């Protein structure tokens, strides 16, 4: 069943903020994966340095024994533990994008034709590169920082939760375009296009906030 569009939330990251010895919890099905208890701190700074500690030990867990999910604040250890786990590092605080009133999210994967003489009269394909774009329609607001992000080339995290419930989509993006429009009889509007900026650490994915 579809949800009312007005419940949708769309957020953008601010400045990376430090955190120290944040508590994490696991679940009964994946005993070596822990997630930050504080939901507001679950988007991690992919350029940050992180320290995982296990209760009762003085040395941090070896980085080689840890896999970090930067978009959902999770760490997976190489082996299960019953000890309490904490995480220190930095996270990306998120705020709703002011004036946003429409969106188009496209997740794309190239389809590459690899048909050869062994075909039986049908084309065959393999999957290629993935891409994600997000276009926002919004009312133009004072203090707009999207133009400065275009100038700096800085990447930001964008988060979308269609209908305001269920899974959220998160990823690092670069701002590709922003355009203003308006006339004497209507509010000024701004359209912003974001293109995913994937790396070896993060891409775009859906999950529980």
Tab-separated table of C-alpha atoms in Angstrom:
chain	number	residue	atom	x	y	z
A	1	UNK	CA	0.000	0.000	0.000
A	2	UNK	CA	1.385	3.390	-0.947
A	3	UNK	CA	2.151	5.978	1.728
A	4	UNK	CA	1.278	9.680	1.473
A	5	UNK	CA	4.110	11.521	-0.218
A	6	UNK	CA	4.094	14.368	2.287
A	7	UNK	CA	5.481	12.008	4.946
A	8	UNK	CA	8.723	11.523	2.996
A	9	UNK	CA	11.900	12.756	4.678
A	10	UNK	CA	15.001	13.877	2.773
A	11	UNK	CA	18.146	14.797	4.698
A	12	UNK	CA	21.665	16.054	4.036
A	13	UNK	CA	24.794	15.741	6.158
A	14	UNK	CA	26.523	18.572	7.981
A	15	UNK	CA	30.036	18.817	9.409
A	16	UNK	CA	31.685	15.656	10.740
A	17	UNK	CA	31.401	15.515	14.542
A	18	UNK	CA	33.555	13.511	16.933
A	19	UNK	CA	32.210	10.802	19.229
A	20	UNK	CA	33.914	8.798	21.961
A	21	UNK	CA	33.190	5.321	23.325
A	22	UNK	CA	29.698	5.124	21.880
A	23	UNK	CA	27.767	2.033	22.968
A	24	UNK	CA	26.854	-0.600	20.402
A	25	UNK	CA	24.440	-3.532	20.447
A	26	UNK	CA	24.177	-6.785	18.527
A	27	UNK	CA	21.304	-9.140	17.837
A	28	UNK	CA	20.743	-12.838	18.303
A	29	UNK	CA	21.075	-13.716	14.618
A	30	UNK	CA	24.411	-12.045	13.803
A	31	UNK	CA	26.423	-12.177	17.020
A	32	UNK	CA	29.563	-10.598	15.564
A	33	UNK	CA	27.853	-7.516	14.049
A	34	UNK	CA	27.211	-4.504	16.275
A	35	UNK	CA	25.303	-1.282	15.557
A	36	UNK	CA	25.518	2.060	17.336
A	37	UNK	CA	22.737	2.507	19.881
A	38	UNK	CA	22.418	6.235	19.111
A	39	UNK	CA	20.459	6.369	15.837
A	40	UNK	CA	21.535	9.985	15.220
A	41	UNK	CA	25.187	8.900	15.059
A	42	UNK	CA	24.870	5.915	12.724
A	43	UNK	CA	26.122	7.649	9.565
A	44	UNK	CA	29.883	7.524	9.959
A	45	UNK	CA	32.467	9.857	8.455
A	46	UNK	CA	34.104	7.807	5.705
A	47	UNK	CA	37.229	9.986	5.986
A	48	UNK	CA	37.471	9.458	9.741
A	49	UNK	CA	39.607	7.210	11.924
A	50	UNK	CA	37.768	4.719	14.111
A	51	UNK	CA	38.668	2.725	17.198
A	52	UNK	CA	36.685	-0.324	18.277
A	53	UNK	CA	37.118	-1.468	21.863
A	54	UNK	CA	35.989	-4.608	23.618
A	55	UNK	CA	35.080	-4.354	27.309
A	56	UNK	CA	37.724	-5.772	29.632
A	57	UNK	CA	40.637	-5.214	27.246
A	58	UNK	CA	43.153	-2.370	27.149
A	59	UNK	CA	44.114	-2.526	23.478
A	60	UNK	CA	41.650	-1.657	20.698
A	61	UNK	CA	40.416	-4.357	18.346
A	62	UNK	CA	42.793	-4.707	15.392
A	63	UNK	CA	41.587	-2.786	12.346
A	64	UNK	CA	42.257	-5.899	10.282
A	65	UNK	CA	39.595	-7.717	12.329
A	66	UNK	CA	36.875	-5.105	11.762
A	67	UNK	CA	34.610	-4.324	8.794
A	68	UNK	CA	32.736	-1.012	9.085
A	69	UNK	CA	29.369	-0.180	7.512
A	70	UNK	CA	29.706	3.605	7.280
A	71	UNK	CA	26.126	4.258	6.171
A	72	UNK	CA	24.376	2.406	8.993
A	73	UNK	CA	26.835	2.597	11.882
A	74	UNK	CA	27.722	-1.068	12.071
A	75	UNK	CA	30.941	-2.951	12.756
A	76	UNK	CA	31.435	-6.634	12.031
A	77	UNK	CA	34.167	-8.436	13.943
A	78	UNK	CA	36.071	-11.391	12.558
A	79	UNK	CA	34.695	-13.555	15.372
A	80	UNK	CA	31.744	-13.442	17.760
A	81	UNK	CA	32.076	-11.974	21.252
A	82	UNK	CA	29.832	-11.637	24.288
A	83	UNK	CA	31.705	-8.558	25.544
A	84	UNK	CA	30.356	-5.014	25.254
A	85	UNK	CA	31.669	-3.113	22.218
A	86	UNK	CA	32.222	0.642	21.874
A	87	UNK	CA	33.143	2.805	18.893
A	88	UNK	CA	35.091	6.074	18.794
A	89	UNK	CA	35.546	8.256	15.727
A	90	UNK	CA	33.287	10.748	13.949
A	91	UNK	CA	29.799	10.781	12.486
A	92	UNK	CA	27.814	12.909	10.039
A	93	UNK	CA	24.887	14.783	11.653
A	94	UNK	CA	21.843	14.917	9.385
A	95	UNK	CA	19.207	17.625	8.916
A	96	UNK	CA	16.147	17.763	6.685
A	97	UNK	CA	16.652	19.680	3.448
A	98	UNK	CA	14.631	22.865	3.822
A	99	UNK	CA	11.801	23.379	1.360
A	100	UNK	CA	12.066	19.982	-0.350
A	101	UNK	CA	8.739	19.081	-1.963
A	102	UNK	CA	9.468	16.471	-4.662
A	103	UNK	CA	12.108	13.910	-5.562
A	104	UNK	CA	13.181	11.470	-8.243
A	105	UNK	CA	15.565	8.692	-7.229
A	106	UNK	CA	17.099	6.531	-9.960
A	107	UNK	CA	19.165	3.423	-9.279
A	108	UNK	CA	20.757	2.215	-12.492
A	109	UNK	CA	22.902	-0.715	-13.565
A	110	UNK	CA	24.318	-0.945	-17.061
A	111	UNK	CA	23.263	-3.936	-19.131
A	112	UNK	CA	26.146	-5.058	-21.363
A	113	UNK	CA	25.430	-7.100	-24.479
A	114	UNK	CA	27.745	-10.139	-24.618
A	115	UNK	CA	25.893	-12.059	-27.352
A	116	UNK	CA	28.173	-14.236	-29.483
A	117	UNK	CA	27.906	-16.964	-32.109
A	118	UNK	CA	26.829	-19.506	-29.503
A	119	UNK	CA	23.534	-17.660	-28.996
A	120	UNK	CA	20.299	-19.462	-29.810
A	121	UNK	CA	18.623	-16.466	-31.376
A	122	UNK	CA	18.386	-14.437	-28.191
A	123	UNK	CA	20.629	-11.707	-26.848
A	124	UNK	CA	22.514	-12.393	-23.628
A	125	UNK	CA	23.739	-9.779	-21.205
A	126	UNK	CA	25.942	-9.274	-18.186
A	127	UNK	CA	25.554	-6.521	-15.629
A	128	UNK	CA	27.956	-3.588	-15.576
A	129	UNK	CA	28.539	-0.424	-13.579
A	130	UNK	CA	25.966	0.817	-11.060
A	131	UNK	CA	24.890	4.440	-10.652
A	132	UNK	CA	22.464	6.427	-8.504
A	133	UNK	CA	21.064	9.914	-9.040
A	134	UNK	CA	18.747	11.970	-6.850
A	135	UNK	CA	16.886	15.039	-8.100
A	136	UNK	CA	15.124	17.287	-5.602
A	137	UNK	CA	12.496	19.928	-6.202
A	138	UNK	CA	12.423	22.519	-3.419
A	139	UNK	CA	11.420	26.036	-2.557
A	140	UNK	CA	14.392	28.358	-2.750
A	141	UNK	CA	15.549	29.356	0.743
A	142	UNK	CA	17.994	31.878	2.151
A	143	UNK	CA	21.324	30.462	3.267
A	144	UNK	CA	21.326	27.873	0.476
A	145	UNK	CA	24.656	26.010	0.574
A	146	UNK	CA	24.271	23.817	-2.511
A	147	UNK	CA	26.079	26.324	-4.740
A	148	UNK	CA	29.051	26.338	-2.365
A	149	UNK	CA	29.113	22.537	-2.494
A	150	UNK	CA	29.281	22.716	-6.291
A	151	UNK	CA	32.214	25.141	-6.039
A	152	UNK	CA	34.103	23.076	-3.462
A	153	UNK	CA	33.375	19.689	-4.993
A	154	UNK	CA	32.757	18.393	-1.478
A	155	UNK	CA	30.739	15.205	-1.081
A	156	UNK	CA	27.752	14.955	1.256
A	157	UNK	CA	25.552	12.174	2.545
A	158	UNK	CA	21.956	12.218	1.335
A	159	UNK	CA	19.234	10.158	2.991
A	160	UNK	CA	15.716	9.518	1.749
A	161	UNK	CA	12.856	7.703	3.447
A	162	UNK	CA	9.873	7.508	1.077
A	163	UNK	CA	6.614	7.809	2.966
A	164	UNK	CA	8.459	8.530	6.217
A	165	UNK	CA	8.521	4.885	7.349
A	166	UNK	CA	10.413	1.690	6.619
A	167	UNK	CA	13.914	1.456	5.212
A	168	UNK	CA	15.998	4.496	4.317
A	169	UNK	CA	18.294	4.921	1.322
A	170	UNK	CA	21.689	6.466	2.062
A	171	UNK	CA	24.755	7.316	0.049
A	172	UNK	CA	27.557	9.803	-0.503
A	173	UNK	CA	26.824	12.220	-3.342
A	174	UNK	CA	28.309	15.146	-5.197
A	175	UNK	CA	26.097	18.062	-6.205
A	176	UNK	CA	25.932	18.154	-10.000
A	177	UNK	CA	23.521	21.020	-10.677
A	178	UNK	CA	21.307	23.525	-8.933
A	179	UNK	CA	18.967	25.814	-10.825
A	180	UNK	CA	16.556	28.506	-9.699
A	181	UNK	CA	13.267	29.476	-11.303
A	182	UNK	CA	10.369	31.752	-10.452
A	183	UNK	CA	8.005	34.437	-11.615
A	184	UNK	CA	6.030	37.295	-10.172
A	185	UNK	CA	3.027	35.129	-9.397
A	186	UNK	CA	4.674	32.185	-7.635
A	187	UNK	CA	7.298	31.156	-5.122
A	188	UNK	CA	10.879	30.829	-6.299
A	189	UNK	CA	11.951	27.213	-6.645
A	190	UNK	CA	15.256	25.385	-6.885
A	191	UNK	CA	16.039	22.026	-8.485
A	192	UNK	CA	19.093	20.140	-7.242
A	193	UNK	CA	20.662	17.084	-8.880
A	194	UNK	CA	22.987	14.822	-6.898
A	195	UNK	CA	25.127	12.023	-8.346
A	196	UNK	CA	26.445	9.175	-6.230
A	197	UNK	CA	30.110	9.394	-5.211
A	198	UNK	CA	30.972	5.792	-4.443
A	199	UNK	CA	34.270	4.624	-2.982
A	200	UNK	CA	35.797	1.422	-1.673
A	201	UNK	CA	34.233	2.289	1.696
A	202	UNK	CA	30.708	3.391	0.794
A	203	UNK	CA	28.238	3.306	-2.064
A	204	UNK	CA	24.436	3.581	-1.831
A	205	UNK	CA	22.278	1.154	0.060
A	206	UNK	CA	18.978	0.649	1.832
A	207	UNK	CA	18.566	-0.387	5.430
A	208	UNK	CA	16.959	0.249	8.794
A	209	UNK	CA	17.681	3.687	10.225
